[in-house]
XYZ file of C-alpha atoms in Angstrom:
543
model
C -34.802 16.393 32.947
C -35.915 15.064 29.145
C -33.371 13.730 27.140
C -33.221 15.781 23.627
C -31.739 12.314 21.918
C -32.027 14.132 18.494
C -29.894 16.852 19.423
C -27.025 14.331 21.288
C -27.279 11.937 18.471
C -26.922 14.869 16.094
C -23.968 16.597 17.865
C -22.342 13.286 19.021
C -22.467 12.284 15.202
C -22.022 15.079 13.340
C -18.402 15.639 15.725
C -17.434 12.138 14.833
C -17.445 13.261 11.587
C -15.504 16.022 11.297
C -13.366 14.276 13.650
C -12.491 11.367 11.049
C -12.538 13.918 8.034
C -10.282 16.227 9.688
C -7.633 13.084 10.919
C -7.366 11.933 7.336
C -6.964 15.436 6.277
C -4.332 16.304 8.928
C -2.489 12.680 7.411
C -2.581 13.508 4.184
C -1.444 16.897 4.431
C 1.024 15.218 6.763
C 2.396 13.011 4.158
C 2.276 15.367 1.418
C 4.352 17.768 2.896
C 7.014 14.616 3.740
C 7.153 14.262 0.498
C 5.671 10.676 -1.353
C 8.285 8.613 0.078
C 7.415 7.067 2.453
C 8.067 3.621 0.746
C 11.087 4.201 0.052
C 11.659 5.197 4.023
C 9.992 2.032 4.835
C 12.854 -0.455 2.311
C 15.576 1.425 2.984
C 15.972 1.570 6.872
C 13.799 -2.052 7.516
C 16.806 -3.399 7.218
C 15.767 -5.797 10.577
C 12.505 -6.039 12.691
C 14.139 -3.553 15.598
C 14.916 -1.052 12.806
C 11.085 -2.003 11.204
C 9.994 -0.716 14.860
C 11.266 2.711 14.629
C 10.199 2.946 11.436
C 6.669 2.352 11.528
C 6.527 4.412 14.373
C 7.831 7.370 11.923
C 5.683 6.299 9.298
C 2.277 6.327 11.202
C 3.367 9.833 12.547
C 3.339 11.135 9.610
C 0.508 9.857 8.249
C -1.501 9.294 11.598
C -3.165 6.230 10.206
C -1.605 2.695 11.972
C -3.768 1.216 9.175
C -2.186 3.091 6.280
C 0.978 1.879 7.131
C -0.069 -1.907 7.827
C -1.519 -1.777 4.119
C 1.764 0.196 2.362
C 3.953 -2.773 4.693
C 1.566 -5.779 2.947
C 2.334 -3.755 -0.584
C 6.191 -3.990 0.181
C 6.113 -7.124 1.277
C 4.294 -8.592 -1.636
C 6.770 -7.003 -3.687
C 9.706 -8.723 -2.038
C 10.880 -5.265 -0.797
C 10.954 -6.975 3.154
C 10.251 -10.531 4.466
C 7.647 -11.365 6.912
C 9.283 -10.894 10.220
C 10.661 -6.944 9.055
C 7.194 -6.517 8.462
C 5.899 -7.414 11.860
C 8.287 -5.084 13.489
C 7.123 -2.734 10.768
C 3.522 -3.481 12.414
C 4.705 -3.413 15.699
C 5.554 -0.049 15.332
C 2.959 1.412 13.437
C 0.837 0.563 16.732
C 2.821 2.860 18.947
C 3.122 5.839 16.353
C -0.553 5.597 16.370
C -1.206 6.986 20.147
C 0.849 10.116 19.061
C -2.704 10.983 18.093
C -4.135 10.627 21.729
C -1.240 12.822 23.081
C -1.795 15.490 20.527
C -5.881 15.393 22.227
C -4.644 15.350 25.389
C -3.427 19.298 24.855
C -6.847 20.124 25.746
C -6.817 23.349 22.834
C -10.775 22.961 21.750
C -11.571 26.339 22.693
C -9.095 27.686 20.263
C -10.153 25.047 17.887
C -12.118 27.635 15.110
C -9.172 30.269 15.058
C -6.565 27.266 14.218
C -8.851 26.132 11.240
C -9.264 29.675 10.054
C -5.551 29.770 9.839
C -5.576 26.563 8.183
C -8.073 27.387 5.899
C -6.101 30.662 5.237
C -3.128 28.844 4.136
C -4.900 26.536 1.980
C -7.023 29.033 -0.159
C -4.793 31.982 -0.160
C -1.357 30.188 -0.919
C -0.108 28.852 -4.404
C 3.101 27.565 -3.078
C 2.259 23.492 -2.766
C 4.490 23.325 0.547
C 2.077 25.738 2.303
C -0.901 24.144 1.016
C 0.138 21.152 2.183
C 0.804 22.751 5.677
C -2.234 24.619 5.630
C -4.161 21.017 5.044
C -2.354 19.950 8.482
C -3.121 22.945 10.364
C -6.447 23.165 9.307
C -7.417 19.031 10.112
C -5.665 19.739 13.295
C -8.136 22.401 14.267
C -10.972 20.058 12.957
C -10.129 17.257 15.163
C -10.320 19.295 18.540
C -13.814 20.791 17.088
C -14.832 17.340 16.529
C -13.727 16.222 19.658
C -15.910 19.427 21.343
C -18.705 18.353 19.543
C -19.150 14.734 20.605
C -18.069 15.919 24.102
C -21.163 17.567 23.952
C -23.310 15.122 22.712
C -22.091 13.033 25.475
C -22.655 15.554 28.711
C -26.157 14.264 28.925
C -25.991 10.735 29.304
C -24.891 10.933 32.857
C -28.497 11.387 33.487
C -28.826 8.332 31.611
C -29.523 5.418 34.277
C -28.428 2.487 31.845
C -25.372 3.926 30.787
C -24.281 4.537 34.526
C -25.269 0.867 34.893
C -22.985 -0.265 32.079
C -19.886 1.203 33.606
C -20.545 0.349 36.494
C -20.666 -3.246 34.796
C -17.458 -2.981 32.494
C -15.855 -1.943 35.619
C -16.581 -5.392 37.359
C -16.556 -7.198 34.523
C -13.499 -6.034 32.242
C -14.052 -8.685 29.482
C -17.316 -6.334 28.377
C -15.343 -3.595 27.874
C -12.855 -5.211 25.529
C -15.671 -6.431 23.476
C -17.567 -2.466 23.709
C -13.919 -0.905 22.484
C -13.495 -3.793 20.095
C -16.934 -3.392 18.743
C -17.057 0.389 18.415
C -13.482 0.607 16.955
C -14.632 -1.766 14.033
C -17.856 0.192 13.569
C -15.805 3.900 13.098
C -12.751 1.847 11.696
C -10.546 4.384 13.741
C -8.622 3.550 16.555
C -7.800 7.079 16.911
C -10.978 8.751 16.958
C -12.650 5.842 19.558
C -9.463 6.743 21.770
C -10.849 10.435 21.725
C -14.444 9.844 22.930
C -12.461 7.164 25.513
C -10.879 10.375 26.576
C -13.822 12.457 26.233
C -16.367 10.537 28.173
C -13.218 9.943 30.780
C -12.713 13.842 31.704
C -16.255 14.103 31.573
C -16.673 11.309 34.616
C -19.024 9.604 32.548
C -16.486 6.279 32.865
C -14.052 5.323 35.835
C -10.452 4.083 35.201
C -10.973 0.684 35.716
C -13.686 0.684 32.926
C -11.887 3.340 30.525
C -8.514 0.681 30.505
C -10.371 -2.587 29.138
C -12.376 -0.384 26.770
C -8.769 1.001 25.240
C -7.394 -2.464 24.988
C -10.590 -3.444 22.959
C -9.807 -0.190 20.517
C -6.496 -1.750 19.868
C -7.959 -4.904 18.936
C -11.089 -3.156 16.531
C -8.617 -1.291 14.354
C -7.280 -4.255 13.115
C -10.444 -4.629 10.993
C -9.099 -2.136 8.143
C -5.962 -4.708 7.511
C -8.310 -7.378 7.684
C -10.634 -6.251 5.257
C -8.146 -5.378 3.172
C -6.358 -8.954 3.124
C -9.807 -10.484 2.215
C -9.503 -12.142 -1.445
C -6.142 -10.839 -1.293
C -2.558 -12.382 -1.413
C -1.594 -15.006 1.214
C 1.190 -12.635 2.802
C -1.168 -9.809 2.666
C -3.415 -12.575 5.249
C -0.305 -13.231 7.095
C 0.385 -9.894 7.690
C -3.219 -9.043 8.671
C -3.121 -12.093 11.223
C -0.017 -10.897 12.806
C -1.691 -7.351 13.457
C -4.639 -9.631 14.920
C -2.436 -11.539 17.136
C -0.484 -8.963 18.404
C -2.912 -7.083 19.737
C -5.047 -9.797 21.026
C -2.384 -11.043 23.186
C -1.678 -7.936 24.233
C -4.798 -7.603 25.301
C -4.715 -11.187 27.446
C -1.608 -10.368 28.746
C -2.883 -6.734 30.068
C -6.256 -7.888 31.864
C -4.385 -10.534 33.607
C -2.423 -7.801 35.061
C -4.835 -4.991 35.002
C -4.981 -4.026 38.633
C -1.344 -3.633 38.531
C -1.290 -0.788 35.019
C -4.136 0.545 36.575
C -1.852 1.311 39.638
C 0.814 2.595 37.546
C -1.495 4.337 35.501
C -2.684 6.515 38.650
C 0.947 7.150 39.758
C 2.002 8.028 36.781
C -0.745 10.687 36.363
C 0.297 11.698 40.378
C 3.739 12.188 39.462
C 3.589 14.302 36.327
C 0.229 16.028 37.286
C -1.881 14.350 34.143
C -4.756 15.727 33.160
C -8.060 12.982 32.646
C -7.378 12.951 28.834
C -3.616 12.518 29.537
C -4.126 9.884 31.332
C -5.621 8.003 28.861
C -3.078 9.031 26.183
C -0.141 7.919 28.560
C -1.847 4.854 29.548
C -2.179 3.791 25.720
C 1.080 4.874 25.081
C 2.162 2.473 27.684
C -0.201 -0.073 26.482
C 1.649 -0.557 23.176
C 4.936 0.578 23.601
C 5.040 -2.229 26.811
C 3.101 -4.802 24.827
C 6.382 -4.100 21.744
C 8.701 -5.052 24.314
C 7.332 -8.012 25.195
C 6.393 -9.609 21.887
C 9.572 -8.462 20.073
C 11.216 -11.117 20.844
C 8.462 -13.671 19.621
C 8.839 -12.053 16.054
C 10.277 -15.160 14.654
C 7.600 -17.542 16.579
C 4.601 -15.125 15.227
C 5.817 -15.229 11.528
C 6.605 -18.804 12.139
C 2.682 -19.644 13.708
C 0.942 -17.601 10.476
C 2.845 -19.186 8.008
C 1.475 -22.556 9.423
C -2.110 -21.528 9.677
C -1.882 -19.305 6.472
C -0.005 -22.047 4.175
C 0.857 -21.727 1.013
C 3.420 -20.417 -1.687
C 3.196 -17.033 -2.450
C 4.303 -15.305 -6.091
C 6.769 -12.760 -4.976
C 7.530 -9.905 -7.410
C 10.925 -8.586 -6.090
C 11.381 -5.048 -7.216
C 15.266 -4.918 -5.926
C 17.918 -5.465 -8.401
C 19.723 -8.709 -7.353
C 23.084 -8.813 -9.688
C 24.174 -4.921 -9.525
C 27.557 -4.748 -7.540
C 28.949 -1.226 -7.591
C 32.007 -2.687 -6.491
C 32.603 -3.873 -10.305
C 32.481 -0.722 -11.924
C 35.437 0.595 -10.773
C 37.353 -2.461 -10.373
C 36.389 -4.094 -13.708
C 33.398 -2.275 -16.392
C 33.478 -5.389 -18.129
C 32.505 -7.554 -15.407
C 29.642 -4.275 -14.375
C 28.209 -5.064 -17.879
C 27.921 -8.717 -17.478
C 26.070 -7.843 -14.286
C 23.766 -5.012 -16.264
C 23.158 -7.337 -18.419
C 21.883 -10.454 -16.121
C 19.827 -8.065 -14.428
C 17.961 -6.787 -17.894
C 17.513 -10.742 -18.391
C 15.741 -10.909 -15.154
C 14.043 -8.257 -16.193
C 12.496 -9.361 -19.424
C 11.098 -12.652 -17.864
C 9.220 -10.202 -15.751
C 7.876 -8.668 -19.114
C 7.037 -11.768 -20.246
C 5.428 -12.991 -16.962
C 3.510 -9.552 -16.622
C 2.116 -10.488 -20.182
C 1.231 -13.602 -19.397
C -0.620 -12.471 -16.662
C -2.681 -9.807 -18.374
C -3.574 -12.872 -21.034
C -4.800 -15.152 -18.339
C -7.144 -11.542 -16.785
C -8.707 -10.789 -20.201
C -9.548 -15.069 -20.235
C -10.440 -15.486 -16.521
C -11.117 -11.654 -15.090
C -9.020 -12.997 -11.903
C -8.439 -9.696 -10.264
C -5.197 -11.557 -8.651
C -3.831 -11.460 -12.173
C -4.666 -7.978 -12.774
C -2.436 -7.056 -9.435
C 0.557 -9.175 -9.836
C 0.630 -7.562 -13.346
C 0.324 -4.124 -12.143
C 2.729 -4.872 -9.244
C 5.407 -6.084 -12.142
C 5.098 -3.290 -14.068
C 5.728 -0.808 -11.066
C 8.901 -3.659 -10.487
C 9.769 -2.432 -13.893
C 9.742 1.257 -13.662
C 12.130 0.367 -10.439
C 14.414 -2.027 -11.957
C 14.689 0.611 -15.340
C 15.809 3.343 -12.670
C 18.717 1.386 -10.917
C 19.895 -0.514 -14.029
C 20.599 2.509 -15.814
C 22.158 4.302 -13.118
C 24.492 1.979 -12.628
C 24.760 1.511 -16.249
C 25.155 5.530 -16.460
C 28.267 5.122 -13.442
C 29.769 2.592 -15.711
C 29.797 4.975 -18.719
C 32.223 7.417 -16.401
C 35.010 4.452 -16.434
C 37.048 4.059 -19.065
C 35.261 1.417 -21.800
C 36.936 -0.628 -24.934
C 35.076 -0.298 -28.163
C 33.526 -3.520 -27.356
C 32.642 -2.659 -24.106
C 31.204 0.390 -25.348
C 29.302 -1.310 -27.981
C 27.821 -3.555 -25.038
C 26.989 -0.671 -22.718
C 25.263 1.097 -25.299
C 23.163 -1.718 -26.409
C 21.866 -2.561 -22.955
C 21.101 1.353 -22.452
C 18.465 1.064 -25.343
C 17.124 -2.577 -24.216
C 15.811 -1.653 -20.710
C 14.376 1.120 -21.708
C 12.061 -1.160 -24.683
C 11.943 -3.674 -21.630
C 10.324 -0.667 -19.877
C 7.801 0.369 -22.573
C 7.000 -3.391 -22.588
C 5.620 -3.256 -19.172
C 3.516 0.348 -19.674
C 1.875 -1.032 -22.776
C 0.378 -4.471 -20.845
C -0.493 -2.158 -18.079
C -2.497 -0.142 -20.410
C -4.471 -3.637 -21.290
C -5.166 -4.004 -17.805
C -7.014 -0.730 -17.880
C -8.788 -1.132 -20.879
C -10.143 -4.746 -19.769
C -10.673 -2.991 -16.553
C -12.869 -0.020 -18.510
C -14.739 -2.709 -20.342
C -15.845 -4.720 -16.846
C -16.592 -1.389 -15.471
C -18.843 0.002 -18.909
C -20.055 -3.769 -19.334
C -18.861 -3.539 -23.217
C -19.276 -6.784 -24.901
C -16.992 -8.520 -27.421
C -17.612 -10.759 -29.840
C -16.758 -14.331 -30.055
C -14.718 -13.736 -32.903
C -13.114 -10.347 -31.686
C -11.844 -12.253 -28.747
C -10.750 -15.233 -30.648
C -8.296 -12.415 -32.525
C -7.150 -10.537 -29.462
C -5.981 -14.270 -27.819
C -4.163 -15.409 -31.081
C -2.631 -11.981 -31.383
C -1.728 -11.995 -27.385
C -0.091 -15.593 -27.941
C 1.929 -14.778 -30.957
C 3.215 -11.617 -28.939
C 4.237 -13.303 -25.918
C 6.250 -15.907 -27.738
C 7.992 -13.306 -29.916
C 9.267 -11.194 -26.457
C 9.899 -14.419 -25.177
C 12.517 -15.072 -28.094
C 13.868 -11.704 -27.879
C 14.602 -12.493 -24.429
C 16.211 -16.002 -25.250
C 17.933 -14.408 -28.488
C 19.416 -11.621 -25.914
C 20.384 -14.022 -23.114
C 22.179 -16.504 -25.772
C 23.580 -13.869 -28.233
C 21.300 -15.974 -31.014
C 21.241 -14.219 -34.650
C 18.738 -17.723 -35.450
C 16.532 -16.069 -32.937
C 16.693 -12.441 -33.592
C 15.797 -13.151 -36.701
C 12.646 -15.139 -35.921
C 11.566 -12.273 -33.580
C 11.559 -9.568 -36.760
C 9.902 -11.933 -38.747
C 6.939 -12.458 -36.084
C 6.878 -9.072 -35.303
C 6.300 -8.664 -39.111
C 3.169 -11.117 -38.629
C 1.872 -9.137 -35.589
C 2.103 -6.032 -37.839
C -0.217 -8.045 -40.678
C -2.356 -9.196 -38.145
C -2.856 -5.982 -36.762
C -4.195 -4.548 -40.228
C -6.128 -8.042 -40.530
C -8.168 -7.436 -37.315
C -8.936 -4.074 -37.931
C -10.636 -4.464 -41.250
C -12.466 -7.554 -39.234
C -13.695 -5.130 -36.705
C -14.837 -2.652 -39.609
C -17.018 -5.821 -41.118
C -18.649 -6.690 -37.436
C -19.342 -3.216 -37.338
C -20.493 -2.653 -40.173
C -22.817 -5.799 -39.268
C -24.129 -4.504 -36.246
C -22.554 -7.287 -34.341
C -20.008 -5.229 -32.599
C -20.461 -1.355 -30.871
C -18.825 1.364 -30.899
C -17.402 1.929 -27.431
C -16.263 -1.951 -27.584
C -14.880 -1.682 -31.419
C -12.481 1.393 -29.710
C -11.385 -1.048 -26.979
C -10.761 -4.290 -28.804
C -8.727 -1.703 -32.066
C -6.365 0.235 -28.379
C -5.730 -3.754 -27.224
C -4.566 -4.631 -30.400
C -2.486 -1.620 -31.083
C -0.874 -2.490 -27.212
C 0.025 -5.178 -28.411
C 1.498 -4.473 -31.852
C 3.836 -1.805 -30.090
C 5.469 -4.758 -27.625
C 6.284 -6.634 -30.725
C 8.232 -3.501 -32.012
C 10.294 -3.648 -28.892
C 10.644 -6.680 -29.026
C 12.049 -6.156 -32.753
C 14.495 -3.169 -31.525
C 15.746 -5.976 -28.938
C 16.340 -8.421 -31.727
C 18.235 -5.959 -33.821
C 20.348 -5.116 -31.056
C 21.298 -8.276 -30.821
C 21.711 -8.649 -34.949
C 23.996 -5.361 -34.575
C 26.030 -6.577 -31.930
C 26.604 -9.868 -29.962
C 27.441 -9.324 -26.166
């Protein structure tokens, strides 16, 4: 019988695809309808690596993607939210939530695969209510992925008349090293673990692979999705590599470890499958299952030796922006307000050398167009927005207790500062966009437009600086200096817009650029205002 390759390359394909759209789709709607929280779920309960276990296993359920959580761990632990070894159990986790997915395909359901989408589809197009959207969105990728898996099922039937592909299994089966590298290989080229697992299972209840070929093949798939965390480390922070080589190392050890004993799980594979009655695809999904959740067992307690290993080959100090509030004791604010306000107030200090570092940084990215700088900027003004939220909650549970005049004076000058703190960070995040809109629209500025923004930029960063120092030292001398600075960034505001106007006017400047250079000014003229409202604080009231 003639091949029709067109038609199995088409169907094979074209069920890939909707198999990887409708995953995503089923994650998202997934994590939608958990609400955004996930990072939060991820710092509160990491508490240790055993705890990180659990929770990545939670975490990749509900957003089927071992990948997605490996790249929200790096985020958090770039942001000092966990150290290195909660993250590994974080990672260690994620890789056992991820074979939920070959369970779910092991409910063989394909053949009521177009009702379930029509239901989905229902829910999504005739619903306002976001909840059942966001359901609909699940129901309707879970539907997808058995039509995708149908599809490529298909596309497969005919290569059992294929005589080289019969010879290849044959060959993984004898030599189990080629079917690491096949699964390893295939897994980076579809950048799914999940969906090479279901055409593992596919071609395995189709008898188009034996067991002892189909095992080696899933340990490679383990070892291939570690390409998306290791793409995304590249040019990026050293932790982020760190964390990226852990997910390489576990796996590939697991890997070792499992075709040294591979007769042996392929043993227990088969009685497990006797004893509960497994279907082929089941057999897969339990075998994987076993895979990682064995392979956690045995590396767990190697957590500190792994994070120890990387740190060695990945040297190097790392900036850390730590989002957590390090001097707020709830225990004080009953006990003594006074004491709470002291605390409030050393961790708004710590707070406005983040402002100033996050300024600094967005100097040295319009100079240098480091994208590192643009990220640690962005990552301290989300470390901002955090730190604004818990310092005035807990200054908001010291305003229940009972306050002196002074104390009152205090708490309600501190209310006002972290909020200009705040603002401080939004308005150098908006630089970072508008240096990031002039890279993307390739807008040009002039020698001499630049030569204002960076004396502008300087004189701004020293004046928050000295609002900071006036605040931390209860300084009139320096309050005073800030208002009359920020009165110089106000005159040099005015100054460089009437320059602009004359290079304009010139033809030496456009448009587009003019708007960008007149928004970066006017960023930073607004920081020296709260900078100013920090100073008079201070003038109004020493704390």
């Amino acid at each position: 019988m003639e091949l029709n390759w067109q038609e199995m390359l088409f169907t094979f394909f074209g069920g890939l695809g909707i198999f990887l759209f409708s995953i995503k789709f089923m994650g998202d709607g997934l994590q939608k309808s958990a609400g955004d929280k996930l990072r939060d779920i991820l710092d509160r309960f990491t508490t240790n690596p055993f705890m990180g276990v659990l929770v990545g296993i939670v975490v990749t359920i509900l957003i089927q993607s071992s990948s997605g959580t490996t790249v929200l761990v790096v985020g958090l632990v770039s942001a000092g939210f966990m150290n290195l070894r909660q993250a590994i159990g974080v990672i260690m986790g994620a890789n056992i939530g991820t074979t939920v997915t070959a369970f779910i395909i092991g409910f063989d359901v394909g053949a009521y695969a177009l009702p379930i989408m029509a239901a989905g589809a229902f829910a999504i197009f005739f619903f306002k209510n976001a909840r059942i959207h966001n359901i609909g969105e699940v129901i309707f990728g879970f539907g997808g992925l058995f039509l995708g898996l149908e599809l490529m099922g298909e596309g497969m039937k005919p290569l059992r008349e294929v005589q080289a592909f019969t010879d290849l299994t044959v060959e993984m089966s004898t030599n189990p090293i080629l079917g690491v590298v096949a699964g390893t290989l295939f897994t980076i080229l579809v950048q799914s673990s999940s969906a090479t697992i279901g055409i593992l299972q596919q071609l395995y209840s189709e008898n188009l692979v034996t067991l002892d070929a189909a095992l080696p093949i899933l340990f490679g798939d383990n070892i291939g999705t570690t390409i998306t965390a290791i793409l995304a480390s590249l040019g990026a922070s050293i932790v982020a590599r760190r964390a990226a080589a852990v997910h390489v190392l576990f796996n590939i050890v697991g890997t070792i470890i499992f075709l040294l004993i591979l007769p042996l799980f392929e043993t227990y594979v088969l009685w497990l499958s006797g004893v509960l009655g497994l279907e082929a695809k089941m057999q897969i999904a339990f075998a994987h299952g076993s895979f990682n959740v064995a392979n956690t067992i045995i590396q767990f307690p190697l957590i500190g030796l792994w994070a120890y290993l990387v740190t060695k080959v990945i040297p190097g100090e790392e900036l850390s922006i730590e989002y957590k509030p390090k001097h707020l004791d709830e225990n004080f604010i009953e006990q003594s307000p006074s004491i709470a306000i002291g605390q409030a107030k050393e961790e708004i200090l710590r707070m406005g050398g983040m402002s100033v570092q996050g300024l600094e940084l967005s100097y040295n990215y319009l100079k240098n167009r480091n994208k590192r700088d643009a990220e640690l900027t962005l990552q301290i003004e989300e470390a901002l927005n955090n730190l604004d939220h818990k310092i005035t909650d807990y200054l908001v549970k010291i305003s229940s207790q009972s306050l002196s005049a002074q104390d009152s004076t205090r708490h309600n000058m501190l209310m006002n500062t972290v909020r200009d703190i705040e603002r401080i960070g939004d308005h150098f995040e908006n630089i970072i966009e508008l240096i990031q809109y002039q890279d993307a629209h390739k807008l040009h500025l002039t020698e001499d437009a630049m030569q204002d923004v960076s004396e502008m930029f300087e004189l701004t960063i020293d004046t928050v600086t000295k609002a900071m120092k006036a605040l931390d030292e209860n300084s009139a001398e320096l309050a005073r200096e800030v208002a009359e600075q920020e009165n110089t960034i106000d005159k040099m505001e005015r100054k460089f817009r009437k320059n602009h106007i004359a290079r304009l006017n010139e033809g030496r400047c456009t448009g587009q650029a003019g708007v960008m250079f007149v928004d970066i000014l006017s960023n930073l003229e607004r920081i020296g205002d709260h900078s100013v409202n920090i100073a008079e604080a201070v003038l109004g009231k020493r704390v």
